[in-house]
Amino acid sequence: MEFIQFHPTCLYHPKAKSFLISEAVRGEGAELVDCDGKPFMLRYDPRGSLAPRDIVARAIDAEMKRTAAPYCCLDIRHKSKEFLQIRFPNIYAACLQYGVDMATDLIPVVPAAHYCCGGVQADVDGTTSLPGLVAVGEVACTGLHGANRLASNSLLEALVCAYEMAARITKLPRPPLVDQARIPDWESGDAVPSDEQVVVSHNWRECAPPWWTTSASCAVPSASSARSGAFAPCARKIRQYYFDYLVTADTLELRNIADVAD
């Protein structure tokens, strides 16, 4: 789980759950700055704002901790509105929806958990220890990429491993048909409909800070943060809510996040 990749620039806004500001924005000349508009990346890497994403994510995390700021910013105000609308139409529109005009405003950003790199142990051709299950791409742990997944090596897995997997499985004998298993009906027990979905949002907001400073600090791994257990009370409340009320997608997402953090 320490191989969680962090995207360095997720839009920071209370209503924007997980909107990523593409690294192409930095590629077009956006500078990472603090809340006062002062660049800081050269203190961390000679490549400045064009440093690799793991370095950028750690640098933003360090600046936020150093200054106690809730976010850092991307500054691409030197580009015209017309350029940004043509080059980044979706990003420009999304930021504008949240009250940020890329042409005139700093874009508030924070690192965000992006991909879990690796997981299912697999050979290059996708073979796993479970007969009939193959795994390729970012879900697979083949040894071709580590914690800092790059576009180039995920492309390697998507093309090379997928090709090797296809070549292997086309040579396998066709498996016999299996009768469709009957999945039993869901047992709701004593759970009742919740008339207070706001509780899910409240738990989300309450638990996010300790998750960020502990489990989410995988951007800067440390044994002490991993053992702090600051989110244990939140996880207990979420578990109780899960059993007391009928399941919803939001409840499941919140419970899964608590499980992953734990």
Steps between C-alpha positions, in 0.01 A plus 500: 500500500799733521501492120210741475577758237407860570387740230658829605229741386143420598270804500443619857135596543237377748264399218763353267542147629783378280563716195858469379684789338701328227878510519483635145410835661846508656638383168354815344682718752289508815708566813433353842473782751395548859179677602680833464602424142867430575664209307656232720585196289863598432564449873418134449625415151705677231230413245255715691134448416596250230641250751345149503165463669627320811746783570236765431245326725750482788604862447140622517443287810813648659392857420153442643652366822761774517252785459189333648322591176211278388624502140758630252426654160566469130568829322443509126370857484765593247301308237203662332141397562467400134808275518379326817150444364642341185781300665310393815128534427380247759734617776420865432125433509522291818710758685260775390211294635667519842569871475861482379594670172834351396582813299471736797504286818743271675376139490492346852638145494598218735648154440243221480522122504494396136584139417593201708800370308505125488308261718421164339824305464530409134747391235562710192235296316244569772517158667396508866483235772123465447410280201289689251596844632736718300615849599655764278560873527501706817316236705787256444828478690744385233811688608487732199408806702536614858345765717552776244293373210571693181291519185774318310519190716125465543488506119760223505274289720187581300660401168770242572327314783163507324662360184678223692180420690293480180761274339488267799126474557422440131704179526320372810224239467152648524373455857181299549180695553417549866143519627423854606538523874194623686584810695289515817283803566654779704425472870430844646456377858361774724627783278249774423493777237705800602317831507826682572739449210676809632662265752709350217621847395569589864708184552687572178591852613586390853723214394683662209755699710637203699503285185694770319762535773538126557417257224508762226848596609615207289616786276768533768507154663587465867451219747370731774221646290394156382460381859327803646145366453351849512206392286397200713206684668373611159525147364297363792222754441492420129480129570208551738318719246551229235319243711224728630373626164429361155803503276554780249783566254623790715502281812700231321751753367549650844542156661747391231706815550510428875614142431775614263619764746508241779 
